[in-house]
mmCIF file of N, CA and C in Angstrom:
data_model
loop_
_atom_site.group_PDB
_atom_site.id
_atom_site.type_symbol
_atom_site.label_atom_id
_atom_site.label_comp_id
_atom_site.label_asym_id
_atom_site.label_seq_id
_atom_site.Cartn_x
_atom_site.Cartn_y
_atom_site.Cartn_z
ATOM 1 N N UNK A 453 8.046 -3.981 -6.508
ATOM 2 C CA UNK A 453 8.715 -3.756 -5.242
ATOM 3 C C UNK A 453 7.732 -3.779 -4.069
ATOM 4 N N UNK A 454 6.574 -3.180 -4.261
ATOM 5 C CA UNK A 454 5.578 -3.136 -3.187
ATOM 6 C C UNK A 454 4.374 -3.997 -3.554
ATOM 7 N N UNK A 455 4.647 -5.228 -3.908
ATOM 8 C CA UNK A 455 3.633 -6.180 -4.341
ATOM 9 C C UNK A 455 2.525 -6.337 -3.310
ATOM 10 N N UNK A 456 2.874 -6.303 -2.052
ATOM 11 C CA UNK A 456 1.879 -6.566 -1.017
ATOM 12 C C UNK A 456 0.834 -5.469 -0.892
ATOM 13 N N UNK A 457 1.201 -4.223 -1.159
ATOM 14 C CA UNK A 457 0.166 -3.193 -1.045
ATOM 15 C C UNK A 457 -0.870 -3.366 -2.151
ATOM 16 N N UNK A 458 -0.439 -3.851 -3.301
ATOM 17 C CA UNK A 458 -1.403 -4.137 -4.370
ATOM 18 C C UNK A 458 -2.293 -5.311 -3.973
ATOM 19 N N UNK A 459 -1.699 -6.374 -3.469
ATOM 20 C CA UNK A 459 -2.476 -7.548 -3.070
ATOM 21 C C UNK A 459 -3.501 -7.201 -1.996
ATOM 22 N N UNK A 460 -3.084 -6.424 -1.004
ATOM 23 C CA UNK A 460 -4.002 -6.041 0.066
ATOM 24 C C UNK A 460 -5.138 -5.166 -0.467
ATOM 25 N N UNK A 461 -4.818 -4.262 -1.363
ATOM 26 C CA UNK A 461 -5.850 -3.412 -1.974
ATOM 27 C C UNK A 461 -6.845 -4.260 -2.748
ATOM 28 N N UNK A 462 -6.340 -5.173 -3.560
ATOM 29 C CA UNK A 462 -7.219 -6.020 -4.366
ATOM 30 C C UNK A 462 -8.055 -6.954 -3.497
ATOM 31 N N UNK A 463 -7.503 -7.427 -2.389
ATOM 32 C CA UNK A 463 -8.264 -8.279 -1.471
ATOM 33 C C UNK A 463 -9.492 -7.561 -0.923
ATOM 34 N N UNK A 464 -9.404 -6.243 -0.830
ATOM 35 C CA UNK A 464 -10.529 -5.447 -0.318
ATOM 36 C C UNK A 464 -11.380 -4.854 -1.440
ATOM 37 N N UNK A 465 -11.090 -5.273 -2.675
ATOM 38 C CA UNK A 465 -11.830 -4.796 -3.855
ATOM 39 C C UNK A 465 -11.838 -3.273 -3.953
ATOM 40 N N UNK A 466 -10.686 -2.665 -3.699
ATOM 41 C CA UNK A 466 -10.541 -1.219 -3.800
ATOM 42 C C UNK A 466 -9.765 -0.861 -5.056
ATOM 43 N N UNK A 467 -10.101 0.278 -5.638
ATOM 44 C CA UNK A 467 -9.353 0.771 -6.792
ATOM 45 C C UNK A 467 -8.171 1.606 -6.307
ATOM 46 N N UNK A 468 -7.254 1.864 -7.221
ATOM 47 C CA UNK A 468 -6.138 2.745 -6.879
ATOM 48 C C UNK A 468 -6.652 4.141 -6.556
ATOM 49 N N UNK A 469 -7.680 4.569 -7.246
ATOM 50 C CA UNK A 469 -8.260 5.887 -6.970
ATOM 51 C C UNK A 469 -8.805 5.949 -5.554
ATOM 52 N N UNK A 470 -9.511 4.910 -5.127
ATOM 53 C CA UNK A 470 -10.043 4.879 -3.765
ATOM 54 C C UNK A 470 -8.919 4.904 -2.729
ATOM 55 N N UNK A 471 -7.850 4.148 -2.992
ATOM 56 C CA UNK A 471 -6.716 4.157 -2.057
ATOM 57 C C UNK A 471 -6.063 5.531 -2.028
ATOM 58 N N UNK A 472 -5.962 6.174 -3.178
ATOM 59 C CA UNK A 472 -5.421 7.524 -3.212
ATOM 60 C C UNK A 472 -6.241 8.469 -2.350
ATOM 61 N N UNK A 473 -7.559 8.345 -2.418
ATOM 62 C CA UNK A 473 -8.433 9.187 -1.599
ATOM 63 C C UNK A 473 -8.223 8.901 -0.113
ATOM 64 N N UNK A 474 -8.092 7.646 0.240
ATOM 65 C CA UNK A 474 -7.871 7.265 1.641
ATOM 66 C C UNK A 474 -6.551 7.848 2.145
ATOM 67 N N UNK A 475 -5.541 7.866 1.278
ATOM 68 C CA UNK A 475 -4.208 8.321 1.670
ATOM 69 C C UNK A 475 -3.960 9.800 1.348
ATOM 70 N N UNK A 476 -4.966 10.461 0.807
ATOM 71 C CA UNK A 476 -4.856 11.886 0.424
ATOM 72 C C UNK A 476 -3.771 12.119 -0.626
ATOM 73 N N UNK A 477 -3.769 11.250 -1.634
ATOM 74 C CA UNK A 477 -2.871 11.432 -2.768
ATOM 75 C C UNK A 477 -3.634 11.074 -4.034
ATOM 76 N N UNK A 478 -3.066 11.347 -5.174
ATOM 77 C CA UNK A 478 -3.740 11.042 -6.434
ATOM 78 C C UNK A 478 -3.622 9.550 -6.764
ATOM 79 N N UNK A 479 -4.470 9.111 -7.672
ATOM 80 C CA UNK A 479 -4.402 7.730 -8.153
ATOM 81 C C UNK A 479 -3.043 7.473 -8.789
ATOM 82 N N UNK A 480 -2.537 8.458 -9.508
ATOM 83 C CA UNK A 480 -1.249 8.306 -10.194
ATOM 84 C C UNK A 480 -0.108 8.098 -9.197
ATOM 85 N N UNK A 481 -0.095 8.882 -8.139
ATOM 86 C CA UNK A 481 0.947 8.722 -7.113
ATOM 87 C C UNK A 481 0.826 7.351 -6.468
ATOM 88 N N UNK A 482 -0.407 6.967 -6.116
ATOM 89 C CA UNK A 482 -0.586 5.651 -5.497
ATOM 90 C C UNK A 482 -0.123 4.539 -6.442
ATOM 91 N N UNK A 483 -0.453 4.655 -7.720
ATOM 92 C CA UNK A 483 -0.023 3.672 -8.705
ATOM 93 C C UNK A 483 1.503 3.589 -8.751
ATOM 94 N N UNK A 484 2.159 4.731 -8.671
ATOM 95 C CA UNK A 484 3.630 4.747 -8.651
ATOM 96 C C UNK A 484 4.174 4.064 -7.405
ATOM 97 N N UNK A 485 3.476 4.186 -6.283
ATOM 98 C CA UNK A 485 3.884 3.459 -5.074
ATOM 99 C C UNK A 485 3.813 1.953 -5.331
ATOM 100 N N UNK A 486 2.692 1.492 -5.864
ATOM 101 C CA UNK A 486 2.514 0.051 -6.096
ATOM 102 C C UNK A 486 3.581 -0.503 -7.037
ATOM 103 N N UNK A 487 3.932 0.248 -8.056
ATOM 104 C CA UNK A 487 4.927 -0.217 -9.033
ATOM 105 C C UNK A 487 6.361 -0.030 -8.556
ATOM 106 N N UNK A 488 6.541 0.634 -7.426
ATOM 107 C CA UNK A 488 7.888 0.857 -6.924
ATOM 108 C C UNK A 488 8.615 1.976 -7.630
ATOM 109 N N UNK A 489 7.873 2.804 -8.374
ATOM 110 C CA UNK A 489 8.505 3.923 -9.071
ATOM 111 C C UNK A 489 8.725 5.114 -8.148
ATOM 112 N N UNK A 490 8.018 5.134 -7.040
ATOM 113 C CA UNK A 490 8.222 6.139 -5.991
ATOM 114 C C UNK A 490 8.405 5.417 -4.670
ATOM 115 N N UNK A 491 9.367 5.858 -3.890
ATOM 116 C CA UNK A 491 9.483 5.330 -2.531
ATOM 117 C C UNK A 491 8.303 5.837 -1.726
ATOM 118 N N UNK A 492 7.761 4.963 -0.901
ATOM 119 C CA UNK A 492 6.608 5.341 -0.086
ATOM 120 C C UNK A 492 7.117 6.058 1.160
ATOM 121 N N UNK A 493 6.652 7.293 1.387
ATOM 122 C CA UNK A 493 7.069 8.008 2.596
ATOM 123 C C UNK A 493 6.625 7.259 3.862
ATOM 124 N N UNK A 494 7.380 7.412 4.916
ATOM 125 C CA UNK A 494 7.092 6.725 6.174
ATOM 126 C C UNK A 494 5.661 6.970 6.638
ATOM 127 N N UNK A 495 5.205 8.197 6.549
ATOM 128 C CA UNK A 495 3.844 8.539 6.986
ATOM 129 C C UNK A 495 2.794 7.724 6.223
ATOM 130 N N UNK A 496 3.009 7.547 4.930
ATOM 131 C CA UNK A 496 2.076 6.782 4.097
ATOM 132 C C UNK A 496 2.180 5.290 4.423
ATOM 133 N N UNK A 497 3.378 4.794 4.649
ATOM 134 C CA UNK A 497 3.539 3.386 5.048
ATOM 135 C C UNK A 497 2.768 3.090 6.324
ATOM 136 N N UNK A 498 2.851 3.989 7.271
ATOM 137 C CA UNK A 498 2.136 3.799 8.533
ATOM 138 C C UNK A 498 0.631 3.817 8.295
ATOM 139 N N UNK A 499 0.150 4.748 7.476
ATOM 140 C CA UNK A 499 -1.285 4.798 7.158
ATOM 141 C C UNK A 499 -1.739 3.508 6.478
ATOM 142 N N UNK A 500 -0.938 3.014 5.537
ATOM 143 C CA UNK A 500 -1.269 1.769 4.855
ATOM 144 C C UNK A 500 -1.320 0.593 5.822
ATOM 145 N N UNK A 501 -0.326 0.506 6.692
ATOM 146 C CA UNK A 501 -0.277 -0.577 7.670
ATOM 147 C C UNK A 501 -1.482 -0.517 8.597
ATOM 148 N N UNK A 502 -1.822 0.669 9.068
ATOM 149 C CA UNK A 502 -2.981 0.824 9.949
ATOM 150 C C UNK A 502 -4.269 0.463 9.211
ATOM 151 N N UNK A 503 -4.418 0.934 7.983
ATOM 152 C CA UNK A 503 -5.623 0.684 7.204
ATOM 153 C C UNK A 503 -5.829 -0.813 6.964
ATOM 154 N N UNK A 504 -4.758 -1.506 6.601
ATOM 155 C CA UNK A 504 -4.855 -2.930 6.284
ATOM 156 C C UNK A 504 -4.639 -3.820 7.515
ATOM 157 N N UNK A 505 -4.369 -3.200 8.655
ATOM 158 C CA UNK A 505 -4.144 -3.930 9.910
ATOM 159 C C UNK A 505 -3.008 -4.953 9.776
ATOM 160 N N UNK A 506 -1.903 -4.486 9.231
ATOM 161 C CA UNK A 506 -0.687 -5.294 9.099
ATOM 162 C C UNK A 506 0.488 -4.449 9.584
ATOM 163 N N UNK A 507 1.635 -5.075 9.729
ATOM 164 C CA UNK A 507 2.822 -4.323 10.143
ATOM 165 C C UNK A 507 3.497 -3.688 8.929
ATOM 166 N N UNK A 508 4.262 -2.658 9.190
ATOM 167 C CA UNK A 508 5.055 -2.037 8.131
ATOM 168 C C UNK A 508 6.055 -3.049 7.588
ATOM 169 N N UNK A 509 6.628 -3.871 8.458
ATOM 170 C CA UNK A 509 7.568 -4.903 8.002
ATOM 171 C C UNK A 509 6.898 -5.861 7.019
ATOM 172 N N UNK A 510 5.631 -6.179 7.244
ATOM 173 C CA UNK A 510 4.902 -7.038 6.304
ATOM 174 C C UNK A 510 4.778 -6.341 4.946
ATOM 175 N N UNK A 511 4.399 -5.073 4.955
ATOM 176 C CA UNK A 511 4.266 -4.326 3.703
ATOM 177 C C UNK A 511 5.575 -4.301 2.929
ATOM 178 N N UNK A 512 6.678 -4.198 3.651
ATOM 179 C CA UNK A 512 7.993 -4.107 3.017
ATOM 180 C C UNK A 512 8.601 -5.461 2.661
ATOM 181 N N UNK A 513 7.894 -6.542 3.015
ATOM 182 C CA UNK A 513 8.387 -7.876 2.695
ATOM 183 C C UNK A 513 9.477 -8.371 3.623
ATOM 184 N N UNK A 514 9.609 -7.731 4.787
ATOM 185 C CA UNK A 514 10.644 -8.138 5.745
ATOM 186 C C UNK A 514 10.191 -9.303 6.614
ATOM 187 N N UNK A 515 8.888 -9.574 6.609
ATOM 188 C CA UNK A 515 8.330 -10.706 7.352
ATOM 189 C C UNK A 515 7.093 -11.183 6.627
ATOM 190 N N UNK A 516 6.735 -12.426 6.877
ATOM 191 C CA UNK A 516 5.501 -12.972 6.311
ATOM 192 C C UNK A 516 4.361 -12.924 7.327
ATOM 193 N N UNK A 517 4.664 -12.491 8.548
ATOM 194 C CA UNK A 517 3.636 -12.342 9.580
ATOM 195 C C UNK A 517 2.952 -10.996 9.404
ATOM 196 N N UNK A 518 1.640 -11.016 9.277
ATOM 197 C CA UNK A 518 0.922 -9.763 9.043
ATOM 198 C C UNK A 518 1.004 -8.817 10.229
ATOM 199 N N UNK A 519 1.040 -9.347 11.424
ATOM 200 C CA UNK A 519 1.166 -8.498 12.624
ATOM 201 C C UNK A 519 2.340 -8.902 13.465
#
């Protein structure tokens, strides 16, 4: 469901654990976000978008334009 957050993380050679630390959550929670097993809270979506310098709509697959 959230394929793009995985792709963006891998493009930066970051582990799920590192992303969890950046977002102040555990690796397990972050992994659940990537797999779509947990809905990503709005606050976390915004942090992800800011970190990767993309729009929230891009993360959600609503557009192919990063910004």
